[in-house]
PDB file of C-alpha atoms in Angstrom:
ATOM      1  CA  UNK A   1      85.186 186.987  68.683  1.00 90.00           C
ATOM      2  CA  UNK A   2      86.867 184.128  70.609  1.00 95.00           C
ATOM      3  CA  UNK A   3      90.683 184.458  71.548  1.00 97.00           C
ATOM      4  CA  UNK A   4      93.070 181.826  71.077  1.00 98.00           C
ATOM      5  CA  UNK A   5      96.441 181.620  71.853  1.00 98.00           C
ATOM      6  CA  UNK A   6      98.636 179.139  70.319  1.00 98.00           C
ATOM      7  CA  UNK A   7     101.955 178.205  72.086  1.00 98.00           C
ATOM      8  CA  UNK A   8     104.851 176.192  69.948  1.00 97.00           C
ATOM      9  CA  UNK A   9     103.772 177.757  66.862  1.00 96.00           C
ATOM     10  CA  UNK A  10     106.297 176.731  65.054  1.00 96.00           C
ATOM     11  CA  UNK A  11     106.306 172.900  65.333  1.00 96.00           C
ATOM     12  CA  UNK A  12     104.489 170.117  63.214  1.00 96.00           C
ATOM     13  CA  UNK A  13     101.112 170.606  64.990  1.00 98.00           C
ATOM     14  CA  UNK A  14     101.420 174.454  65.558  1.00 97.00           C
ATOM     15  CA  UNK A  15     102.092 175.274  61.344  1.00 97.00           C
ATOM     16  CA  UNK A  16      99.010 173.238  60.534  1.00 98.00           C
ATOM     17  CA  UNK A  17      96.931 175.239  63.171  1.00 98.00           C
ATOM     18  CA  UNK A  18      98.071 177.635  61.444  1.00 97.00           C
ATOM     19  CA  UNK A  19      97.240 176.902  58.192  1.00 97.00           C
ATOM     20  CA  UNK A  20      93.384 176.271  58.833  1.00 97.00           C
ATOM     21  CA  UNK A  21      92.531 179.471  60.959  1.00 96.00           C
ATOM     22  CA  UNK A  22      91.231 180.692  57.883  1.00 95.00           C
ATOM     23  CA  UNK A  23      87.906 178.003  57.744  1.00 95.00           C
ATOM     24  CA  UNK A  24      87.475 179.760  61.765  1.00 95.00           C
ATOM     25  CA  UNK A  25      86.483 183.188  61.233  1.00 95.00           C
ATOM     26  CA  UNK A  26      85.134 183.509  64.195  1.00 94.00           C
ATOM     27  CA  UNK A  27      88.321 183.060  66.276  1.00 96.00           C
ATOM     28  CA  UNK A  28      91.088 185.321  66.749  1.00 97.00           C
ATOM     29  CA  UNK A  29      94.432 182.995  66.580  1.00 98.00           C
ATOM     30  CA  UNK A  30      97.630 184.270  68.339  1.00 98.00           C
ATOM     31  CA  UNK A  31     100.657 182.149  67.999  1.00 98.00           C
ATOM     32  CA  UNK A  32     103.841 182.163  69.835  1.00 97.00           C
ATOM     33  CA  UNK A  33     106.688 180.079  70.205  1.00 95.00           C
ATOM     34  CA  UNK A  34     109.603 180.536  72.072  1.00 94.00           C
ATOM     35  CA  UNK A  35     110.887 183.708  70.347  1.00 94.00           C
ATOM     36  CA  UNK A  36     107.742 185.301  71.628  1.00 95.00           C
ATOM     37  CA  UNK A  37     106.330 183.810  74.580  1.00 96.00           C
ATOM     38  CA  UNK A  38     108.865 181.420  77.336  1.00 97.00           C
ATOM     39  CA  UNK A  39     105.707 180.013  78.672  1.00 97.00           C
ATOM     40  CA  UNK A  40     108.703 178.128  81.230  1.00 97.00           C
ATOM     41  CA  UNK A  41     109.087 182.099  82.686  1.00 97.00           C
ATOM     42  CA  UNK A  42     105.820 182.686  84.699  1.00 96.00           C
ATOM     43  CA  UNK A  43     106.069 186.169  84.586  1.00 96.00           C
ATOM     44  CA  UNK A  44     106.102 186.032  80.828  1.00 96.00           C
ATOM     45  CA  UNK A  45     102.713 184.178  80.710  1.00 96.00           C
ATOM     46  CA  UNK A  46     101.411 185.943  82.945  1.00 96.00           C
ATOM     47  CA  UNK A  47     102.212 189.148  81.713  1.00 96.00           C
ATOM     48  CA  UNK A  48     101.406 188.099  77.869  1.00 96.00           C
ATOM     49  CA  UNK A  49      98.122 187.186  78.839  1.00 95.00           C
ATOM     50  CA  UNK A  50      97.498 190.143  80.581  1.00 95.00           C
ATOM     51  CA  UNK A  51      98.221 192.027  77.442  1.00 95.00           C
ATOM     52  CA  UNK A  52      96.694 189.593  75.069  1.00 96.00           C
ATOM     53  CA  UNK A  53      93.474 188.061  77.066  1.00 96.00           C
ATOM     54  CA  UNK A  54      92.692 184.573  75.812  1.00 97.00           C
ATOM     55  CA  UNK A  55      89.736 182.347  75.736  1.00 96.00           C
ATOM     56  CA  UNK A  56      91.306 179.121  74.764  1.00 97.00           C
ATOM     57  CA  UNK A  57      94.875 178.271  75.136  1.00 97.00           C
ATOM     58  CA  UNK A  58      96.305 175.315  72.433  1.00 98.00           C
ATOM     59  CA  UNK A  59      99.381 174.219  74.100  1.00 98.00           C
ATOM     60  CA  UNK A  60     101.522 172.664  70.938  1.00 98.00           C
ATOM     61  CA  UNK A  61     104.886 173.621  72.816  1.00 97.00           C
ATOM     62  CA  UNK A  62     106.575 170.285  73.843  1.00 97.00           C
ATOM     63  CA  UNK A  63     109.989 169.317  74.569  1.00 97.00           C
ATOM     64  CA  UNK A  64     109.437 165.919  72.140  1.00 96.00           C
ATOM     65  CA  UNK A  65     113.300 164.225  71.594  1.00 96.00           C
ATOM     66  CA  UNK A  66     112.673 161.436  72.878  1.00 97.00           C
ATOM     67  CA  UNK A  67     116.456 159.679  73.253  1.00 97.00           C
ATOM     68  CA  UNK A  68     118.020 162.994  74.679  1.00 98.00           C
ATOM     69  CA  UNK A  69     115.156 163.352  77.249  1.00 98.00           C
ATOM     70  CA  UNK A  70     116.927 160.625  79.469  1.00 98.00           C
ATOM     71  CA  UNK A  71     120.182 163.024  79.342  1.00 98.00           C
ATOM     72  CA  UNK A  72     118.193 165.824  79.604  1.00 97.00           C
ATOM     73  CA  UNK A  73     115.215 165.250  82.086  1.00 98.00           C
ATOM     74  CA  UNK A  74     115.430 168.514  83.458  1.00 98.00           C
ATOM     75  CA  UNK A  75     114.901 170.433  80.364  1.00 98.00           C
ATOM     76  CA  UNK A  76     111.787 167.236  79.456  1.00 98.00           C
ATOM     77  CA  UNK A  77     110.365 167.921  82.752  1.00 98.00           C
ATOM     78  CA  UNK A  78     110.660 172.031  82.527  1.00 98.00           C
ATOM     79  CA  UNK A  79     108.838 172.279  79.434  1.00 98.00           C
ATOM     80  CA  UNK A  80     106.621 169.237  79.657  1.00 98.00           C
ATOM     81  CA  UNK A  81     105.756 169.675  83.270  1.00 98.00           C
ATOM     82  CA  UNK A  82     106.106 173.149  84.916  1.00 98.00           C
ATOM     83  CA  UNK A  83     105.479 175.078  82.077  1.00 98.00           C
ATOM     84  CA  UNK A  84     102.101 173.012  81.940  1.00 98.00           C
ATOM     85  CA  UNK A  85     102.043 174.485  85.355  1.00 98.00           C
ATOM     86  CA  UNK A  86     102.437 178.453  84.348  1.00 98.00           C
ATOM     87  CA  UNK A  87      99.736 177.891  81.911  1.00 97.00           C
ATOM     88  CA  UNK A  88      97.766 175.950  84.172  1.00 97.00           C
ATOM     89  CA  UNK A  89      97.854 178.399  87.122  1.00 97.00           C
ATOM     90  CA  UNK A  90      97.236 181.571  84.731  1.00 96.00           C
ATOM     91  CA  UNK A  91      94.385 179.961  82.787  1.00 96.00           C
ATOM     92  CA  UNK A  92      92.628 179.600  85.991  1.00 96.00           C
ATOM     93  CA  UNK A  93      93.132 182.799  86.935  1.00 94.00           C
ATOM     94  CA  UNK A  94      92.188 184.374  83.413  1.00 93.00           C
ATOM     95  CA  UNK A  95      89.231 181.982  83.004  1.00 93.00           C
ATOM     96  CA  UNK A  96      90.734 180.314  80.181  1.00 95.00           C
ATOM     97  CA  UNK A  97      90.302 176.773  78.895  1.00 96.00           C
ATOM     98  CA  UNK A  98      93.426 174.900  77.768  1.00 97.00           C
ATOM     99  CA  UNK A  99      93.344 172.244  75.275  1.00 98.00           C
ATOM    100  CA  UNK A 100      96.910 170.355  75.432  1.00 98.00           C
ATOM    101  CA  UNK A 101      98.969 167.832  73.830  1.00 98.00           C
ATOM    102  CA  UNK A 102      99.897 165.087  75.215  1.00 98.00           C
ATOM    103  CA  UNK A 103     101.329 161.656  74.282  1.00 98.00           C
ATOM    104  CA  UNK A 104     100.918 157.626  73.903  1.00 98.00           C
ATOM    105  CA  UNK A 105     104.234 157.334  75.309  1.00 98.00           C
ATOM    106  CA  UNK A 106     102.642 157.778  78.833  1.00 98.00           C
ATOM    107  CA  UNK A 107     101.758 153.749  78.319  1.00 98.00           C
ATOM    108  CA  UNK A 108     104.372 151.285  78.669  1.00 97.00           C
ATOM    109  CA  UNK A 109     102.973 148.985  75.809  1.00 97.00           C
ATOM    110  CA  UNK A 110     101.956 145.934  77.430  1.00 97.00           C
ATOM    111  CA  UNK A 111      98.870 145.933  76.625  1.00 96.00           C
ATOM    112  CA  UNK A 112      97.445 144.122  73.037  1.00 95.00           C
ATOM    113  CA  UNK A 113      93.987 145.937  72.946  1.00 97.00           C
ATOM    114  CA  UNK A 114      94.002 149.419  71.863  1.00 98.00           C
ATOM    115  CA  UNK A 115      93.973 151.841  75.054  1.00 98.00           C
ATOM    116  CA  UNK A 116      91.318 153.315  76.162  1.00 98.00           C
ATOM    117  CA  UNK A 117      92.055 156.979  78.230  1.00 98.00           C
ATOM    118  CA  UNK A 118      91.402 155.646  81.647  1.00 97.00           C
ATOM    119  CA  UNK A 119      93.770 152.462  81.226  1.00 98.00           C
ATOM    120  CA  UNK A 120      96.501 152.192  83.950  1.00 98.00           C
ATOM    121  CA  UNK A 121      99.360 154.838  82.750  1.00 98.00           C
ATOM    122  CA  UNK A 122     103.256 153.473  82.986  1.00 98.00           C
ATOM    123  CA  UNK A 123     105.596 155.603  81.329  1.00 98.00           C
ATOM    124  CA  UNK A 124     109.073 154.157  80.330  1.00 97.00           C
ATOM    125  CA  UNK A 125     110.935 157.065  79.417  1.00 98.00           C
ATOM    126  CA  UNK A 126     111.697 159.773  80.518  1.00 98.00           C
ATOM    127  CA  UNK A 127     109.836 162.117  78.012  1.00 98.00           C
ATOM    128  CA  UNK A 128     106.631 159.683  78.688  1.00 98.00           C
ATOM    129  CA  UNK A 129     107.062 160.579  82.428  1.00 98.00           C
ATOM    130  CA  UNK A 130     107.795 164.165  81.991  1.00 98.00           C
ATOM    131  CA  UNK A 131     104.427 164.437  79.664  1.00 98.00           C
ATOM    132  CA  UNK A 132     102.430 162.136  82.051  1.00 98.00           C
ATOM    133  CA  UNK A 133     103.391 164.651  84.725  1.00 98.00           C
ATOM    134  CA  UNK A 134     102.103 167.605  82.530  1.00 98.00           C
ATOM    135  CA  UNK A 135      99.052 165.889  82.175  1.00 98.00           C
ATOM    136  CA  UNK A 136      98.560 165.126  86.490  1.00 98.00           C
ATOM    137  CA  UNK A 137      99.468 169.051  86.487  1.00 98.00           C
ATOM    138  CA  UNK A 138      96.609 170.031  84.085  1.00 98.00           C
ATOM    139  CA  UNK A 139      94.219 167.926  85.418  1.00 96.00           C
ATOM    140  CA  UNK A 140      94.541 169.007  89.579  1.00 97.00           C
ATOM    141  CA  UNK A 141      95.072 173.092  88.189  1.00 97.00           C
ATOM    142  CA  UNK A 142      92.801 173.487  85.733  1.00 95.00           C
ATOM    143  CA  UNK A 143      90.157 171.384  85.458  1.00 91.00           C
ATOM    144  CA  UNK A 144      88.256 172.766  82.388  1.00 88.00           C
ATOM    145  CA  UNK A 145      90.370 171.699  80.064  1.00 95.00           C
ATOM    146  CA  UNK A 146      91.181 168.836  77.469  1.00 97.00           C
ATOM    147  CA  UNK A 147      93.702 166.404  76.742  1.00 98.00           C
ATOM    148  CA  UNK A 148      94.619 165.030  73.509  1.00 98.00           C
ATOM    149  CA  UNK A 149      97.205 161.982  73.282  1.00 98.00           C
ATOM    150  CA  UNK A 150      98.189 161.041  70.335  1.00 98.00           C
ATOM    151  CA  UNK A 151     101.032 159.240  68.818  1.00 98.00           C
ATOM    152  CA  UNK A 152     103.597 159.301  65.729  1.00 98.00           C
ATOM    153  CA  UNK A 153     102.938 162.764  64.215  1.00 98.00           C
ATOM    154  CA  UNK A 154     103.871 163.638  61.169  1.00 98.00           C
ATOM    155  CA  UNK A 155     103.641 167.104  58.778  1.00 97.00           C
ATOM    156  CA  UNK A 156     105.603 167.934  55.468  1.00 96.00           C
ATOM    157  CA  UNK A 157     107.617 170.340  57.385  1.00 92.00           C
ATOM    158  CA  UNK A 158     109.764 169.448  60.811  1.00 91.00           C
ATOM    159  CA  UNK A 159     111.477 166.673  61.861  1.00 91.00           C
ATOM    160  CA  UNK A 160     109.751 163.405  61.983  1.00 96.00           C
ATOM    161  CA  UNK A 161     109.700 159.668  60.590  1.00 97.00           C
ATOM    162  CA  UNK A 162     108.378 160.006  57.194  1.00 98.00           C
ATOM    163  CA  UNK A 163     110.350 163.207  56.368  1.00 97.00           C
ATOM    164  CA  UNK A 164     113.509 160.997  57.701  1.00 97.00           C
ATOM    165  CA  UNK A 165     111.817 157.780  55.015  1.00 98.00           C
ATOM    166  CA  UNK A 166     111.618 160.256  52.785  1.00 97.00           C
ATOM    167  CA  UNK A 167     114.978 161.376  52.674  1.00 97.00           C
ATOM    168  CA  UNK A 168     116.965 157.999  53.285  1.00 97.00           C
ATOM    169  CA  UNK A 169     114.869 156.452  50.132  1.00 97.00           C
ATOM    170  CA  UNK A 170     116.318 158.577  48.162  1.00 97.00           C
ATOM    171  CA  UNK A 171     119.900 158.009  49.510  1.00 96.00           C
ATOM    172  CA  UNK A 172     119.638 154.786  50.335  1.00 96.00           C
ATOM    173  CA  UNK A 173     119.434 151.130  48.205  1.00 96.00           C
ATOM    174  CA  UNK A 174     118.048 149.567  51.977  1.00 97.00           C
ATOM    175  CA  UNK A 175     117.247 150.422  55.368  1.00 97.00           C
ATOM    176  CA  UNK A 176     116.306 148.598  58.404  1.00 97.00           C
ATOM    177  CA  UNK A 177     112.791 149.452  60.270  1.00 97.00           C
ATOM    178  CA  UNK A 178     111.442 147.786  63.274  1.00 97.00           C
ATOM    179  CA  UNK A 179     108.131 145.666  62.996  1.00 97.00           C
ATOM    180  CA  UNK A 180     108.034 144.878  66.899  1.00 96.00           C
ATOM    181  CA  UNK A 181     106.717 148.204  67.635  1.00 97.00           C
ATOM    182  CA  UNK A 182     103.173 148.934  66.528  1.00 98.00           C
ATOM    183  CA  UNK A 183     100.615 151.966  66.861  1.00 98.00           C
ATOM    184  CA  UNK A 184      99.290 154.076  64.329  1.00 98.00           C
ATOM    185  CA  UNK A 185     100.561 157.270  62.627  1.00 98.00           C
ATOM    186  CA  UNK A 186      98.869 160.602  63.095  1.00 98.00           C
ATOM    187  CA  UNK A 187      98.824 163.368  60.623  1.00 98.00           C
ATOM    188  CA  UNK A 188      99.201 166.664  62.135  1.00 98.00           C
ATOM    189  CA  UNK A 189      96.655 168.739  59.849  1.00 98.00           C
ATOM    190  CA  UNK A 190      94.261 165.781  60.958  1.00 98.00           C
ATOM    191  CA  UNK A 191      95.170 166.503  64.442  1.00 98.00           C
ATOM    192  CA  UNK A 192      94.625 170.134  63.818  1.00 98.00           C
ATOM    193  CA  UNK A 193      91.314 169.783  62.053  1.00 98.00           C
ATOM    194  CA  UNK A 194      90.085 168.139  65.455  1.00 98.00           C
ATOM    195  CA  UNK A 195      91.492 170.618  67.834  1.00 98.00           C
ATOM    196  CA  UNK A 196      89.367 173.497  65.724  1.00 97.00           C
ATOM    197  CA  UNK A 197      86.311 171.119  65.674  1.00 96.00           C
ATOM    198  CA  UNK A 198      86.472 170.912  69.228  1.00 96.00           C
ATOM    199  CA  UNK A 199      86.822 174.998  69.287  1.00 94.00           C
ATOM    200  CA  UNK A 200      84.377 175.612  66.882  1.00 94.00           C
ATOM    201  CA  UNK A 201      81.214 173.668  68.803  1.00 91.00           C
ATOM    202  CA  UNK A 202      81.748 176.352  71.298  1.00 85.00           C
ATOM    203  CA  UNK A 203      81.842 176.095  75.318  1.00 82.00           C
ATOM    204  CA  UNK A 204      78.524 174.423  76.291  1.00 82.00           C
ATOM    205  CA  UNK A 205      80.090 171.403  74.366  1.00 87.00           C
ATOM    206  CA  UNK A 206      83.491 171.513  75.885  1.00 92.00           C
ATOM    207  CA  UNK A 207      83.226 168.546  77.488  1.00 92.00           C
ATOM    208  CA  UNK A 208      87.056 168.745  79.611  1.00 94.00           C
ATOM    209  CA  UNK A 209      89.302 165.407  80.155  1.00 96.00           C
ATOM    210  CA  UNK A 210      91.726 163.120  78.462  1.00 98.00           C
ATOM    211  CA  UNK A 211      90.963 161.774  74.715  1.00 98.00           C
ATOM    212  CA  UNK A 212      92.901 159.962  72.495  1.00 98.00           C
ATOM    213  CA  UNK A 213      93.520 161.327  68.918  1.00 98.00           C
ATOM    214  CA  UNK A 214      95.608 159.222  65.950  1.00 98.00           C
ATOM    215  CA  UNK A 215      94.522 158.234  62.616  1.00 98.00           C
ATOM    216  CA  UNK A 216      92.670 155.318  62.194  1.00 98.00           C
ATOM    217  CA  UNK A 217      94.495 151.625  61.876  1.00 98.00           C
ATOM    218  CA  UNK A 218      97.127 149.556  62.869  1.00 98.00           C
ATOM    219  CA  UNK A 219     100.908 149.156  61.607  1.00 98.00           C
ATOM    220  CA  UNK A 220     104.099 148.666  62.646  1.00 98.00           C
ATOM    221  CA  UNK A 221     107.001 150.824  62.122  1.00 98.00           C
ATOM    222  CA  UNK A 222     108.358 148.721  59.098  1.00 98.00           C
ATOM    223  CA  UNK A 223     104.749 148.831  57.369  1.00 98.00           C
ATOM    224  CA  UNK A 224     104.619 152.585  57.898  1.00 98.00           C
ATOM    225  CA  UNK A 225     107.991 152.398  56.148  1.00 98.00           C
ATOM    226  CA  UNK A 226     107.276 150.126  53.054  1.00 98.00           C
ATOM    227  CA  UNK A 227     103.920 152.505  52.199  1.00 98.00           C
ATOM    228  CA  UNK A 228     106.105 155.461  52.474  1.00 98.00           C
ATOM    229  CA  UNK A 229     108.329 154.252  49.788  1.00 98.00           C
ATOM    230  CA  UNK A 230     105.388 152.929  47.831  1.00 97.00           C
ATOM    231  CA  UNK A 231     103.463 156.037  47.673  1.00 97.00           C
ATOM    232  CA  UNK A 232     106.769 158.261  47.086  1.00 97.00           C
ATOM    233  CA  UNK A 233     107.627 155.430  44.094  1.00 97.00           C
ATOM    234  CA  UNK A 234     111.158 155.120  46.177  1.00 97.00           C
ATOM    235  CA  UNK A 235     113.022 152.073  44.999  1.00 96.00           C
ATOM    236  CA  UNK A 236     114.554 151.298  48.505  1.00 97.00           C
ATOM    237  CA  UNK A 237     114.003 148.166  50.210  1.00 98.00           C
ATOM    238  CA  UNK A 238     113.189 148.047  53.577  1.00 98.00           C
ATOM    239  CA  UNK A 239     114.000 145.345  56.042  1.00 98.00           C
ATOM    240  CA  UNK A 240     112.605 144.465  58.923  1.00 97.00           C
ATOM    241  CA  UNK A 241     114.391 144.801  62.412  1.00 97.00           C
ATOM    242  CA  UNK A 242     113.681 143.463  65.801  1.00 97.00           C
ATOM    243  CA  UNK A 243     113.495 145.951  68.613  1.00 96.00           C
ATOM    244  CA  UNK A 244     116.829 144.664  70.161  1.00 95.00           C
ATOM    245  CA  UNK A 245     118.716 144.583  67.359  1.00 93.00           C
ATOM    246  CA  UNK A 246     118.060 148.767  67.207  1.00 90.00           C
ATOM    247  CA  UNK A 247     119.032 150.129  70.724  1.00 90.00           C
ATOM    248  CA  UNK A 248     117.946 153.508  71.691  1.00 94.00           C
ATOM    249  CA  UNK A 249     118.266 155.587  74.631  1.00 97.00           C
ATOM    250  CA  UNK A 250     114.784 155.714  75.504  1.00 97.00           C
ATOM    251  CA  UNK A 251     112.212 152.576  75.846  1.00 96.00           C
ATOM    252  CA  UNK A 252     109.443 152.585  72.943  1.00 96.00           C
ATOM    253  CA  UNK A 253     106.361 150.974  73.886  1.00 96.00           C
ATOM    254  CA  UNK A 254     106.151 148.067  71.801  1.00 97.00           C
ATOM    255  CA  UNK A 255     102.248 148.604  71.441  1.00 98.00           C
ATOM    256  CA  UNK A 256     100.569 151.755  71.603  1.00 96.00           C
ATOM    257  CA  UNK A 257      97.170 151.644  69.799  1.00 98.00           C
ATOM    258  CA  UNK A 258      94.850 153.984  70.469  1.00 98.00           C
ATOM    259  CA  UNK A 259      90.943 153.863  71.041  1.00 98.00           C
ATOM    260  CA  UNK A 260      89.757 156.844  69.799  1.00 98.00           C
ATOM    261  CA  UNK A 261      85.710 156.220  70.576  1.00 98.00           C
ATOM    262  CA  UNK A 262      85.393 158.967  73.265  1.00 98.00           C
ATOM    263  CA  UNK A 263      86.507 161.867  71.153  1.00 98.00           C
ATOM    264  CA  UNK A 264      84.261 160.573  68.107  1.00 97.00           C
ATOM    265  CA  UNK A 265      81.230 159.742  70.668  1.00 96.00           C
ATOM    266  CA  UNK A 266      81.808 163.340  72.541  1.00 95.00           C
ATOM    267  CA  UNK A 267      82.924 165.450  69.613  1.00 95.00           C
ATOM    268  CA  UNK A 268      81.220 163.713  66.368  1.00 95.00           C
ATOM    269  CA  UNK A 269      85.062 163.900  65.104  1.00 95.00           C
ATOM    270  CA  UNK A 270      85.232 161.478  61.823  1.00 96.00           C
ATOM    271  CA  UNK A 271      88.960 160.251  61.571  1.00 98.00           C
ATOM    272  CA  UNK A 272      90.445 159.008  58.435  1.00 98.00           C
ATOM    273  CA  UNK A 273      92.267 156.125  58.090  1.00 98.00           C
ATOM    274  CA  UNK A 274      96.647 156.472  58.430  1.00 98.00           C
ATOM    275  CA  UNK A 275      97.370 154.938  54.369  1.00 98.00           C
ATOM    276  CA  UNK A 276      94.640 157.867  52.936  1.00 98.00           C
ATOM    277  CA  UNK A 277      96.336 160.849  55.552  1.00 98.00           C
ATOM    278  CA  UNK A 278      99.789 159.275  54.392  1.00 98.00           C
ATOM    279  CA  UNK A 279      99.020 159.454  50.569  1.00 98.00           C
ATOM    280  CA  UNK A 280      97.529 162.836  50.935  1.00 97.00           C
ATOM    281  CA  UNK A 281     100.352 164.517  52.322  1.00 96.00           C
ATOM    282  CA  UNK A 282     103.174 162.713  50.218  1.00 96.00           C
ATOM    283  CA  UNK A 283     101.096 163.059  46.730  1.00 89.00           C
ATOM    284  CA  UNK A 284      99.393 165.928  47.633  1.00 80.00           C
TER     285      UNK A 284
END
């Protein structure tokens, strides 16, 4: 039976690992998250994986606020970066494979055709830099491993934009969404279900590098918005907002589409269009 160890267990993407393991029999699943393994402490990684020997590490641990990143880069780049490193480092000496999570933020958003994984990176925040960093870290340590980037995840549980749409509609008679941002939104059980696909075809098909995974199509922020309150039967109106007239801390890209061809052509992954994830996790 194949070992797995599964770091940030308790976020969005970790909880819906979670909840699948039982359609992988043939895996043993080991989560952690910071209460159990500091994978930033080298010596805890190291010594966790000496007493827990792993076959495949799923990194899901992330340091993902975006707007406090650029007060915080130190903390972005500790957990993003070096503690890519520690698992990078002990992987290779373990012989694990690592399959980690990584982000369309590394993309500045200049771009109107949907990226592609080798397309020029240019991060504009700090969290995009600290996760683009990860990534170089990964890539020069640890060579057998793979790279998802994907973009506007959501779950039922955790902190996240259609939890927030959610909530507000309820509160709220109107709220103001930007339209000048667009990308697509990505559904962390989806997400999960193509980590474990990737898992379950077994090493000879672990074919290591960078892949995009979202859902499929395009929207903006406000779009994403309006559906949210249509499938939820919310009465609240949305409005749309330009970019500048909703400063944040950290620079959005205004366009981050993914292409997602490689991981289909590589893994035979089918991904479901963003409105049917949506209406499946808000109806249920």
């Amino acid at each position: 039976m194949k070992q797995v160890l599964v770091t940030g267990a308790k976020g969005q993407l970790g909880q819906a690992i979670h909840q699948l393991t039982a359609h992988y029999p043939t895996f043993h699943f080991r989560f952690t998250d910071i209460d159990t393994l500091d994978i930033c402490n080298r010596d805890d990684v190291y010594a966790f994986l000496k007493s827990y020997p792993a076959d495949y590490i799923i990194n899901c641990a992330a340091y993902t606020a975006v707007d406090k990143a650029e007060s915080e880069p130190e903390m972005a780049f500790r957990i993003n970066s070096d503690a890519v490193r520690n698992l990078a480092e002990i992987a290779v000496e373990a012989g694990a494979k690592i399959i980690h999570i990584s982000t369309d933020y590394v993309f500045d958003g200049r771009s109107y055709i949907p990226y592609v994984e080798d397309d020029a990176t240019n991060p504009l925040s700090v969290y995009g830099r600290s996760k683009l960093a990860g990534e170089d870290i990964l890539q020069t340590i640890c060579p057998e491993s793979v790279i998802l980037r994907t973009a506007w995840l959501y779950a039922e549980q955790g902190a996240n934009f259609v939890n927030t749409m959610l909530r507000l509609g309820k509160e709220k008679e109107e709220l103001g969404v930007v339209f000048d941002q667009v990308g697509t939104p990505t559904y962390a059980r989806d997400l999960a279900e193509a980590i474990l696909s990737i898992l379950a075809q077994g090493e000879n098909n672990f074919a290591r590098g960078i892949y995009h995974y979202s859902n499929e199509g395009v929207c903006s922020w406000y779009d994403l918005a309006v559906k949210i309150m249509d499938l939820a039967g919310l009465r609240c109106r949305i409005n749309p907002l330009e970019t500048k007239d909703y400063p944040t801390k950290a620079v959005r890209p205004a366009y981050s589409v993914l292409n997602k061809k490689k991981i289909k052509d590589s893994y035979k992954i089918v991904i479901p269009h963003w409105e049917e994830s949506l209406r499946l996790m808000i109806k249920g």
